[in-house]
Amino acid sequence: MSLNSRSSPIHNLNVDVLLYVIALNANMFSDPHALRTTRAASQVCRDWRVLMLETPSLWARLMDFNVLSSRNCEWLDELLRRSATAPLWIRMEHRQTERFTDPPVRILKSLIAVSQEHWTRIEKLVVSLRIDPMFDATHWKVLHLPAPELDTFIVKYEFSIPIEHPGIALITTLFSGYAPKLRKFSLANYSIRNHASWLCNLRTVHFSSAYSVHLALVVLSSTRHLQELKINDLSDERTSIPLPVVSLPYLKYLHYVGQPAIGATLLEHVEIPLDCSLFISAPFLCIPEDTQEEVLVAITNTYVRYVRRYLQSHPPKGIYLKYEPNCDIDFKVVAAFPDDCPLSILFPVCYWSTSNPVTTIFNQLALPELSGVAELRLYTSGPFDLLLGVFFRCLTSVKAIWTNQETLGFLTQLQNCIDATHDQDIIFPLLGVINLDNSSFINYMDARIAEFILSRMPRGHPIATLCLLNPISEVNLENLAEAKGLRVVHTSPEVIGELEYTCRTVE
């Protein structure tokens, strides 16, 4: 049935509902094809076209310079004409996997030209490039002008190195100090050095290496209503100036990537709510050897303190733990893996001269609040020290684990070491389900899996279910023949859906 036919059900839709559906599909920040989709929708029929052309806000939010070509000025001018005086949304995000029809610099110049002409009605401006295009007062003069409608201003680069050029005028006062509606702000390689009035209204801010810890804290002292804070690699500016303590009572999310010592210093000087989600990743360790152990102990103490305060207010049902020997320990509280992990902290691990860092960290993480954890995602590429048994003993309620063959083998070794001490404790006494992911079975069942499962049966702690997730070939269960009653759930390249098998001992 033709959409142009009056008998088409689409014509029975309420106009507001139809416009809502069209606008829903015209979000260029969630759909890279939004501009093309909206343009095509406007050509479906005369009624749709009239409706859409009479809605300037629809076109004003589609200034997508990933799609617009600087050589096709007519289409850009038409978009601006259709937008009338509605607040503008402008986007230019260039990732490694994307290709522009024009060189990024040429498109950027076109974007800047549009920004300069329509600055007072820009509501959202998001620019993400692979290289630093050097945003400065010479090339983008509007950054000095008041921004009455600006809600979101994000300019970031995948690769950027601050370089000083004597012929370039630096930005001194952003937005002439006037951006009353600004809620999200990020400008790579630029640090705010004045107490602008718009800071108090920010909900999201992103700091880069242009900030030292002291400067970041000074700026944060003016952002009391902040809800989301992202920090990437603050500069290590050693100073005798006392660092202020900043209260952020409304913060919901703190994301830090950079040097672990700087991250710990930052955490020691911010007061955040107990339910604030934390993401701390500090993979690179640059600490003089003569102070390394002292600094790492301080880092560990700070990180564990934040883990403890979070667990005390939010007893977890699931955790993720990945241990890379001589590298790091990745600890996450899991609400819904992998997208919802409200607490994620990467503990740096290296050789300490007088103590075992792994044992120290795990012992501090052996908190009573973990006794209620029912689901565990556990991975390691190296053996567990016997002293780590203290940590595993606190996980008394674990009923299901997600892991791999290698980790199960190291768990069996740890259990054997515990048994050798005549200790009767068993790791994860309530464990009933094992989920093996990334299972690369090559027509046989890994002996480490069978050994772990069979070792628990004589002790009265059998595994009830073994789930083999995504095996790449047929699964041979011969090694599990003695695991009587074990339910094995797996998939097969030859069969759609899941297969089940219950192990029975051959008489």
mmCIF file of N, CA and C in Angstrom, residues 237-356:
data_model
loop_
_atom_site.group_PDB
_atom_site.id
_atom_site.type_symbol
_atom_site.label_atom_id
_atom_site.label_comp_id
_atom_site.label_asym_id
_atom_site.label_seq_id
_atom_site.Cartn_x
_atom_site.Cartn_y
_atom_site.Cartn_z
ATOM 1 N N GLU A 237 52.748 18.280 38.779
ATOM 2 C CA GLU A 237 53.374 19.545 39.165
ATOM 3 C C GLU A 237 53.635 19.534 40.674
ATOM 4 N N ARG A 238 54.869 19.280 41.047
ATOM 5 C CA ARG A 238 55.206 19.209 42.468
ATOM 6 C C ARG A 238 55.365 20.617 43.027
ATOM 7 N N THR A 239 54.593 20.891 44.038
ATOM 8 C CA THR A 239 54.589 22.227 44.617
ATOM 9 C C THR A 239 54.411 22.135 46.119
ATOM 10 N N SER A 240 54.877 23.161 46.792
ATOM 11 C CA SER A 240 54.736 23.210 48.257
ATOM 12 C C SER A 240 53.415 23.851 48.667
ATOM 13 N N ILE A 241 52.651 24.322 47.675
ATOM 14 C CA ILE A 241 51.362 24.956 47.977
ATOM 15 C C ILE A 241 50.400 23.909 48.529
ATOM 16 N N PRO A 242 49.792 24.161 49.681
ATOM 17 C CA PRO A 242 48.832 23.196 50.241
ATOM 18 C C PRO A 242 47.661 22.977 49.284
ATOM 19 N N LEU A 243 47.253 21.736 49.147
ATOM 20 C CA LEU A 243 46.140 21.424 48.261
ATOM 21 C C LEU A 243 44.818 21.610 48.995
ATOM 22 N N PRO A 244 43.861 22.273 48.371
ATOM 23 C CA PRO A 244 42.557 22.455 49.021
ATOM 24 C C PRO A 244 41.754 21.162 49.012
ATOM 25 N N VAL A 245 40.855 21.022 49.961
ATOM 26 C CA VAL A 245 39.915 19.905 49.983
ATOM 27 C C VAL A 245 38.592 20.409 49.415
ATOM 28 N N VAL A 246 38.091 19.715 48.409
ATOM 29 C CA VAL A 246 36.917 20.180 47.672
ATOM 30 C C VAL A 246 35.732 19.258 47.925
ATOM 31 N N SER A 247 34.589 19.854 48.204
ATOM 32 C CA SER A 247 33.363 19.085 48.410
ATOM 33 C C SER A 247 32.538 19.070 47.129
ATOM 34 N N LEU A 248 32.185 17.858 46.679
ATOM 35 C CA LEU A 248 31.347 17.680 45.492
ATOM 36 C C LEU A 248 30.139 16.830 45.893
ATOM 37 N N PRO A 249 29.185 17.413 46.597
ATOM 38 C CA PRO A 249 28.096 16.641 47.210
ATOM 39 C C PRO A 249 27.129 15.998 46.229
ATOM 40 N N TYR A 250 27.126 16.428 44.957
ATOM 41 C CA TYR A 250 26.167 15.886 43.993
ATOM 42 C C TYR A 250 26.833 14.983 42.948
ATOM 43 N N LEU A 251 28.121 14.697 43.140
ATOM 44 C CA LEU A 251 28.848 13.912 42.143
ATOM 45 C C LEU A 251 28.308 12.478 42.073
ATOM 46 N N LYS A 252 28.030 12.037 40.840
ATOM 47 C CA LYS A 252 27.510 10.687 40.626
ATOM 48 C C LYS A 252 28.537 9.765 39.978
ATOM 49 N N TYR A 253 29.543 10.352 39.316
ATOM 50 C CA TYR A 253 30.503 9.528 38.581
ATOM 51 C C TYR A 253 31.851 10.232 38.514
ATOM 52 N N LEU A 254 32.903 9.538 38.933
ATOM 53 C CA LEU A 254 34.267 10.064 38.859
ATOM 54 C C LEU A 254 35.105 9.082 38.046
ATOM 55 N N HIS A 255 35.672 9.565 36.955
ATOM 56 C CA HIS A 255 36.463 8.741 36.040
ATOM 57 C C HIS A 255 37.874 9.317 35.988
ATOM 58 N N TYR A 256 38.868 8.499 36.369
ATOM 59 C CA TYR A 256 40.254 8.974 36.360
ATOM 60 C C TYR A 256 41.140 7.964 35.640
ATOM 61 N N VAL A 257 41.945 8.451 34.697
ATOM 62 C CA VAL A 257 42.958 7.642 34.024
ATOM 63 C C VAL A 257 44.262 8.419 34.063
ATOM 64 N N GLY A 258 45.311 7.812 34.604
ATOM 65 C CA GLY A 258 46.589 8.517 34.686
ATOM 66 C C GLY A 258 47.501 7.887 35.713
ATOM 67 N N GLN A 259 48.472 8.654 36.180
ATOM 68 C CA GLN A 259 49.421 8.160 37.167
ATOM 69 C C GLN A 259 48.704 7.796 38.472
ATOM 70 N N PRO A 260 48.987 6.614 39.034
ATOM 71 C CA PRO A 260 48.280 6.186 40.248
ATOM 72 C C PRO A 260 48.503 7.103 41.440
ATOM 73 N N ALA A 261 49.716 7.640 41.585
ATOM 74 C CA ALA A 261 49.995 8.516 42.727
ATOM 75 C C ALA A 261 49.178 9.801 42.637
ATOM 76 N N ILE A 262 49.050 10.341 41.419
ATOM 77 C CA ILE A 262 48.261 11.559 41.232
ATOM 78 C C ILE A 262 46.786 11.268 41.494
ATOM 79 N N GLY A 263 46.331 10.102 41.027
ATOM 80 C CA GLY A 263 44.949 9.715 41.272
ATOM 81 C C GLY A 263 44.648 9.582 42.751
ATOM 82 N N ALA A 264 45.577 8.987 43.501
ATOM 83 C CA ALA A 264 45.389 8.838 44.947
ATOM 84 C C ALA A 264 45.378 10.199 45.636
ATOM 85 N N THR A 265 46.276 11.093 45.205
ATOM 86 C CA THR A 265 46.309 12.447 45.777
ATOM 87 C C THR A 265 44.985 13.161 45.539
ATOM 88 N N LEU A 266 44.461 13.021 44.339
ATOM 89 C CA LEU A 266 43.175 13.645 44.017
ATOM 90 C C LEU A 266 42.071 13.109 44.930
ATOM 91 N N LEU A 267 42.019 11.787 45.092
ATOM 92 C CA LEU A 267 40.980 11.182 45.929
ATOM 93 C C LEU A 267 41.086 11.630 47.378
ATOM 94 N N GLU A 268 42.300 11.909 47.826
ATOM 95 C CA GLU A 268 42.491 12.354 49.208
ATOM 96 C C GLU A 268 41.988 13.781 49.419
ATOM 97 N N HIS A 269 41.718 14.495 48.327
ATOM 98 C CA HIS A 269 41.351 15.910 48.463
ATOM 99 C C HIS A 269 39.988 16.237 47.864
ATOM 100 N N VAL A 270 39.177 15.214 47.616
ATOM 101 C CA VAL A 270 37.796 15.459 47.191
ATOM 102 C C VAL A 270 36.852 14.709 48.122
ATOM 103 N N GLU A 271 35.787 15.360 48.484
ATOM 104 C CA GLU A 271 34.747 14.728 49.295
ATOM 105 C C GLU A 271 33.563 14.433 48.387
ATOM 106 N N ILE A 272 33.271 13.144 48.215
ATOM 107 C CA ILE A 272 32.211 12.740 47.295
ATOM 108 C C ILE A 272 31.194 11.873 48.027
ATOM 109 N N PRO A 273 29.971 11.766 47.516
ATOM 110 C CA PRO A 273 28.946 10.943 48.168
ATOM 111 C C PRO A 273 29.324 9.465 48.183
ATOM 112 N N LEU A 274 28.749 8.724 49.111
ATOM 113 C CA LEU A 274 29.033 7.298 49.230
ATOM 114 C C LEU A 274 28.590 6.521 47.997
ATOM 115 N N ASP A 275 27.546 7.002 47.329
ATOM 116 C CA ASP A 275 27.035 6.273 46.172
ATOM 117 C C ASP A 275 27.625 6.759 44.850
ATOM 118 N N CYS A 276 28.671 7.564 44.899
ATOM 119 C CA CYS A 276 29.324 8.038 43.676
ATOM 120 C C CYS A 276 30.071 6.880 43.012
ATOM 121 N N SER A 277 29.790 6.632 41.731
ATOM 122 C CA SER A 277 30.492 5.587 40.993
ATOM 123 C C SER A 277 31.925 6.025 40.717
ATOM 124 N N LEU A 278 32.846 5.063 40.831
ATOM 125 C CA LEU A 278 34.270 5.360 40.652
ATOM 126 C C LEU A 278 34.874 4.477 39.572
ATOM 127 N N PHE A 279 35.636 5.095 38.664
ATOM 128 C CA PHE A 279 36.432 4.357 37.698
ATOM 129 C C PHE A 279 37.852 4.902 37.788
ATOM 130 N N ILE A 280 38.769 4.091 38.320
ATOM 131 C CA ILE A 280 40.159 4.512 38.499
ATOM 132 C C ILE A 280 41.056 3.548 37.735
ATOM 133 N N SER A 281 41.744 4.040 36.716
ATOM 134 C CA SER A 281 42.655 3.214 35.941
ATOM 135 C C SER A 281 44.005 3.901 35.885
ATOM 136 N N ALA A 282 45.006 3.259 36.453
ATOM 137 C CA ALA A 282 46.340 3.865 36.514
ATOM 138 C C ALA A 282 47.371 2.834 36.068
ATOM 139 N N PRO A 283 47.426 2.543 34.777
ATOM 140 C CA PRO A 283 48.282 1.461 34.294
ATOM 141 C C PRO A 283 49.763 1.784 34.243
ATOM 142 N N PHE A 284 50.120 3.066 34.241
ATOM 143 C CA PHE A 284 51.525 3.432 34.081
ATOM 144 C C PHE A 284 52.106 3.913 35.405
ATOM 145 N N LEU A 285 53.222 3.335 35.769
ATOM 146 C CA LEU A 285 53.828 3.618 37.061
ATOM 147 C C LEU A 285 55.172 4.301 36.858
ATOM 148 N N CYS A 286 55.264 5.561 37.236
ATOM 149 C CA CYS A 286 56.511 6.319 37.121
ATOM 150 C C CYS A 286 56.875 6.852 38.501
ATOM 151 N N ILE A 287 57.522 6.012 39.290
ATOM 152 C CA ILE A 287 57.884 6.376 40.656
ATOM 153 C C ILE A 287 59.358 6.035 40.868
ATOM 154 N N PRO A 288 60.164 6.951 41.406
ATOM 155 C CA PRO A 288 61.568 6.636 41.696
ATOM 156 C C PRO A 288 61.678 5.399 42.583
ATOM 157 N N GLU A 289 62.646 4.533 42.295
ATOM 158 C CA GLU A 289 62.770 3.270 43.019
ATOM 159 C C GLU A 289 62.961 3.461 44.517
ATOM 160 N N ASP A 290 63.656 4.537 44.933
ATOM 161 C CA ASP A 290 63.932 4.714 46.352
ATOM 162 C C ASP A 290 62.674 5.057 47.156
ATOM 163 N N THR A 291 61.621 5.517 46.487
ATOM 164 C CA THR A 291 60.373 5.847 47.203
ATOM 165 C C THR A 291 59.201 4.993 46.727
ATOM 166 N N GLN A 292 59.484 4.025 45.861
ATOM 167 C CA GLN A 292 58.410 3.280 45.213
ATOM 168 C C GLN A 292 57.518 2.549 46.204
ATOM 169 N N GLU A 293 58.125 1.812 47.125
ATOM 170 C CA GLU A 293 57.316 1.025 48.057
ATOM 171 C C GLU A 293 56.454 1.922 48.938
ATOM 172 N N GLU A 294 57.032 3.005 49.433
ATOM 173 C CA GLU A 294 56.284 3.925 50.294
ATOM 174 C C GLU A 294 55.091 4.521 49.550
ATOM 175 N N VAL A 295 55.331 4.928 48.300
ATOM 176 C CA VAL A 295 54.260 5.535 47.509
ATOM 177 C C VAL A 295 53.177 4.518 47.187
ATOM 178 N N LEU A 296 53.577 3.297 46.820
ATOM 179 C CA LEU A 296 52.598 2.275 46.469
ATOM 180 C C LEU A 296 51.745 1.867 47.662
ATOM 181 N N VAL A 297 52.335 1.838 48.839
ATOM 182 C CA VAL A 297 51.558 1.542 50.048
ATOM 183 C C VAL A 297 50.502 2.622 50.259
ATOM 184 N N ALA A 298 50.904 3.883 50.069
ATOM 185 C CA ALA A 298 49.957 4.991 50.235
ATOM 186 C C ALA A 298 48.841 4.918 49.190
ATOM 187 N N ILE A 299 49.213 4.583 47.944
ATOM 188 C CA ILE A 299 48.212 4.450 46.879
ATOM 189 C C ILE A 299 47.217 3.350 47.221
ATOM 190 N N THR A 300 47.746 2.195 47.626
ATOM 191 C CA THR A 300 46.891 1.058 47.973
ATOM 192 C C THR A 300 45.943 1.410 49.105
ATOM 193 N N ASN A 301 46.460 2.064 50.140
ATOM 194 C CA ASN A 301 45.621 2.435 51.288
ATOM 195 C C ASN A 301 44.472 3.352 50.865
ATOM 196 N N THR A 302 44.792 4.316 49.998
ATOM 197 C CA THR A 302 43.751 5.244 49.535
ATOM 198 C C THR A 302 42.700 4.525 48.706
ATOM 199 N N TYR A 303 43.145 3.705 47.755
ATOM 200 C CA TYR A 303 42.197 2.993 46.896
ATOM 201 C C TYR A 303 41.311 2.049 47.706
ATOM 202 N N VAL A 304 41.926 1.304 48.635
ATOM 203 C CA VAL A 304 41.157 0.352 49.444
ATOM 204 C C VAL A 304 40.154 1.086 50.325
ATOM 205 N N ARG A 305 40.535 2.259 50.812
ATOM 206 C CA ARG A 305 39.608 3.034 51.648
ATOM 207 C C ARG A 305 38.349 3.379 50.867
ATOM 208 N N TYR A 306 38.519 3.720 49.585
ATOM 209 C CA TYR A 306 37.351 4.030 48.760
ATOM 210 C C TYR A 306 36.547 2.775 48.431
ATOM 211 N N VAL A 307 37.230 1.649 48.255
ATOM 212 C CA VAL A 307 36.508 0.388 48.050
ATOM 213 C C VAL A 307 35.672 0.069 49.282
ATOM 214 N N ARG A 308 36.290 0.201 50.445
ATOM 215 C CA ARG A 308 35.602 -0.144 51.697
ATOM 216 C C ARG A 308 34.380 0.746 51.930
ATOM 217 N N ARG A 309 34.535 2.048 51.736
ATOM 218 C CA ARG A 309 33.413 2.959 51.986
ATOM 219 C C ARG A 309 32.263 2.703 51.017
ATOM 220 N N TYR A 310 32.598 2.301 49.785
ATOM 221 C CA TYR A 310 31.534 1.997 48.830
ATOM 222 C C TYR A 310 30.826 0.696 49.206
ATOM 223 N N LEU A 311 31.598 -0.338 49.559
ATOM 224 C CA LEU A 311 31.001 -1.632 49.893
ATOM 225 C C LEU A 311 30.150 -1.552 51.151
ATOM 226 N N GLN A 312 30.560 -0.707 52.082
ATOM 227 C CA GLN A 312 29.798 -0.578 53.323
ATOM 228 C C GLN A 312 28.421 0.022 53.082
ATOM 229 N N SER A 313 28.313 0.881 52.087
ATOM 230 C CA SER A 313 27.017 1.501 51.792
ATOM 231 C C SER A 313 26.256 0.749 50.703
ATOM 232 N N HIS A 314 26.971 -0.076 49.914
ATOM 233 C CA HIS A 314 26.339 -0.833 48.831
ATOM 234 C C HIS A 314 26.895 -2.264 48.820
ATOM 235 N N PRO A 315 26.448 -3.129 49.737
ATOM 236 C CA PRO A 315 26.929 -4.520 49.752
ATOM 237 C C PRO A 315 26.718 -5.169 48.382
ATOM 238 N N PRO A 316 27.781 -5.641 47.741
ATOM 239 C CA PRO A 316 27.666 -6.131 46.360
ATOM 240 C C PRO A 316 27.149 -7.562 46.265
ATOM 241 N N LYS A 317 26.500 -7.847 45.150
ATOM 242 C CA LYS A 317 26.081 -9.211 44.840
ATOM 243 C C LYS A 317 27.014 -9.856 43.817
ATOM 244 N N GLY A 318 27.804 -9.020 43.135
ATOM 245 C CA GLY A 318 28.726 -9.550 42.151
ATOM 246 C C GLY A 318 29.996 -8.718 42.079
ATOM 247 N N ILE A 319 31.142 -9.370 41.849
ATOM 248 C CA ILE A 319 32.404 -8.657 41.660
ATOM 249 C C ILE A 319 33.169 -9.274 40.491
ATOM 250 N N TYR A 320 34.053 -8.463 39.931
ATOM 251 C CA TYR A 320 34.946 -8.887 38.856
ATOM 252 C C TYR A 320 36.365 -8.709 39.367
ATOM 253 N N LEU A 321 37.195 -9.726 39.189
ATOM 254 C CA LEU A 321 38.570 -9.652 39.673
ATOM 255 C C LEU A 321 39.498 -10.262 38.630
ATOM 256 N N LYS A 322 40.446 -9.449 38.149
ATOM 257 C CA LYS A 322 41.429 -9.932 37.188
ATOM 258 C C LYS A 322 42.817 -9.601 37.709
ATOM 259 N N TYR A 323 43.626 -10.633 37.865
ATOM 260 C CA TYR A 323 44.967 -10.468 38.429
ATOM 261 C C TYR A 323 46.012 -10.779 37.363
ATOM 262 N N GLU A 324 46.808 -9.766 37.026
ATOM 263 C CA GLU A 324 47.927 -9.930 36.104
ATOM 264 C C GLU A 324 49.216 -9.813 36.904
ATOM 265 N N PRO A 325 49.916 -10.928 37.169
ATOM 266 C CA PRO A 325 51.134 -10.894 37.986
ATOM 267 C C PRO A 325 52.131 -9.848 37.494
ATOM 268 N N ASN A 326 52.711 -9.128 38.455
ATOM 269 C CA ASN A 326 53.710 -8.089 38.181
ATOM 270 C C ASN A 326 53.169 -6.959 37.310
ATOM 271 N N CYS A 327 51.862 -6.813 37.282
ATOM 272 C CA CYS A 327 51.262 -5.758 36.469
ATOM 273 C C CYS A 327 50.174 -5.028 37.258
ATOM 274 N N ASP A 328 49.013 -5.638 37.413
ATOM 275 C CA ASP A 328 47.933 -4.952 38.116
ATOM 276 C C ASP A 328 46.855 -5.918 38.590
ATOM 277 N N ILE A 329 46.000 -5.413 39.455
ATOM 278 C CA ILE A 329 44.822 -6.128 39.938
ATOM 279 C C ILE A 329 43.615 -5.262 39.600
ATOM 280 N N ASP A 330 42.738 -5.795 38.787
ATOM 281 C CA ASP A 330 41.543 -5.058 38.356
ATOM 282 C C ASP A 330 40.354 -5.528 39.189
ATOM 283 N N PHE A 331 39.821 -4.630 40.016
ATOM 284 C CA PHE A 331 38.722 -4.968 40.928
ATOM 285 C C PHE A 331 37.487 -4.157 40.557
ATOM 286 N N LYS A 332 36.369 -4.856 40.336
ATOM 287 C CA LYS A 332 35.124 -4.181 39.967
ATOM 288 C C LYS A 332 33.959 -4.719 40.794
ATOM 289 N N VAL A 333 33.084 -3.816 41.193
ATOM 290 C CA VAL A 333 31.790 -4.214 41.739
ATOM 291 C C VAL A 333 30.831 -4.265 40.557
ATOM 292 N N VAL A 334 30.155 -5.388 40.403
ATOM 293 C CA VAL A 334 29.321 -5.610 39.226
ATOM 294 C C VAL A 334 27.846 -5.554 39.589
ATOM 295 N N ALA A 335 27.130 -4.659 38.906
ATOM 296 C CA ALA A 335 25.667 -4.637 39.029
ATOM 297 C C ALA A 335 25.062 -5.418 37.873
ATOM 298 N N ALA A 336 25.519 -5.131 36.653
ATOM 299 C CA ALA A 336 25.095 -5.869 35.461
ATOM 300 C C ALA A 336 26.265 -5.856 34.487
ATOM 301 N N PHE A 337 27.024 -6.941 34.444
ATOM 302 C CA PHE A 337 28.239 -7.009 33.635
ATOM 303 C C PHE A 337 27.877 -7.066 32.147
ATOM 304 N N PRO A 338 28.644 -6.371 31.279
ATOM 305 C CA PRO A 338 29.839 -5.582 31.571
ATOM 306 C C PRO A 338 29.578 -4.081 31.650
ATOM 307 N N ASP A 339 28.339 -3.669 31.391
ATOM 308 C CA ASP A 339 28.073 -2.235 31.241
ATOM 309 C C ASP A 339 27.886 -1.491 32.551
ATOM 310 N N ASP A 340 27.422 -2.169 33.568
ATOM 311 C CA ASP A 340 27.113 -1.493 34.827
ATOM 312 C C ASP A 340 28.048 -1.977 35.927
ATOM 313 N N CYS A 341 29.172 -1.290 36.079
ATOM 314 C CA CYS A 341 30.147 -1.586 37.135
ATOM 315 C C CYS A 341 30.379 -0.290 37.910
ATOM 316 N N PRO A 342 29.590 -0.039 38.952
ATOM 317 C CA PRO A 342 29.654 1.249 39.647
ATOM 318 C C PRO A 342 30.971 1.522 40.366
ATOM 319 N N LEU A 343 31.781 0.477 40.564
ATOM 320 C CA LEU A 343 33.096 0.680 41.182
ATOM 321 C C LEU A 343 34.120 -0.119 40.395
ATOM 322 N N SER A 344 35.147 0.555 39.885
ATOM 323 C CA SER A 344 36.187 -0.109 39.105
ATOM 324 C C SER A 344 37.518 0.550 39.419
ATOM 325 N N ILE A 345 38.413 -0.204 40.066
ATOM 326 C CA ILE A 345 39.716 0.343 40.455
ATOM 327 C C ILE A 345 40.823 -0.611 40.024
ATOM 328 N N LEU A 346 41.819 -0.052 39.346
ATOM 329 C CA LEU A 346 42.971 -0.822 38.898
ATOM 330 C C LEU A 346 44.129 -0.561 39.859
ATOM 331 N N PHE A 347 44.508 -1.586 40.624
ATOM 332 C CA PHE A 347 45.612 -1.461 41.579
ATOM 333 C C PHE A 347 46.929 -1.769 40.878
ATOM 334 N N PRO A 348 47.900 -0.847 40.890
ATOM 335 C CA PRO A 348 49.202 -1.141 40.283
ATOM 336 C C PRO A 348 49.977 -2.136 41.131
ATOM 337 N N VAL A 349 50.662 -3.050 40.466
ATOM 338 C CA VAL A 349 51.453 -4.068 41.161
ATOM 339 C C VAL A 349 52.831 -4.118 40.521
ATOM 340 N N CYS A 350 53.870 -4.068 41.341
ATOM 341 C CA CYS A 350 55.226 -4.269 40.846
ATOM 342 C C CYS A 350 56.044 -4.858 41.986
ATOM 343 N N TYR A 351 57.310 -5.140 41.731
ATOM 344 C CA TYR A 351 58.149 -5.741 42.758
ATOM 345 C C TYR A 351 58.438 -4.745 43.872
ATOM 346 N N TRP A 352 58.159 -5.139 45.089
ATOM 347 C CA TRP A 352 58.517 -4.333 46.252
ATOM 348 C C TRP A 352 59.712 -5.005 46.922
ATOM 349 N N SER A 353 60.546 -4.200 47.537
ATOM 350 C CA SER A 353 61.798 -4.734 48.072
ATOM 351 C C SER A 353 61.608 -5.557 49.335
ATOM 352 N N THR A 354 60.647 -5.198 50.170
ATOM 353 C CA THR A 354 60.554 -5.870 51.473
ATOM 354 C C THR A 354 59.233 -6.574 51.717
ATOM 355 N N SER A 355 58.273 -6.449 50.804
ATOM 356 C CA SER A 355 56.982 -7.084 51.055
ATOM 357 C C SER A 355 56.331 -7.519 49.758
ATOM 358 N N ASN A 356 55.280 -8.317 49.885
ATOM 359 C CA ASN A 356 54.558 -8.838 48.737
ATOM 360 C C ASN A 356 53.368 -7.930 48.440
#
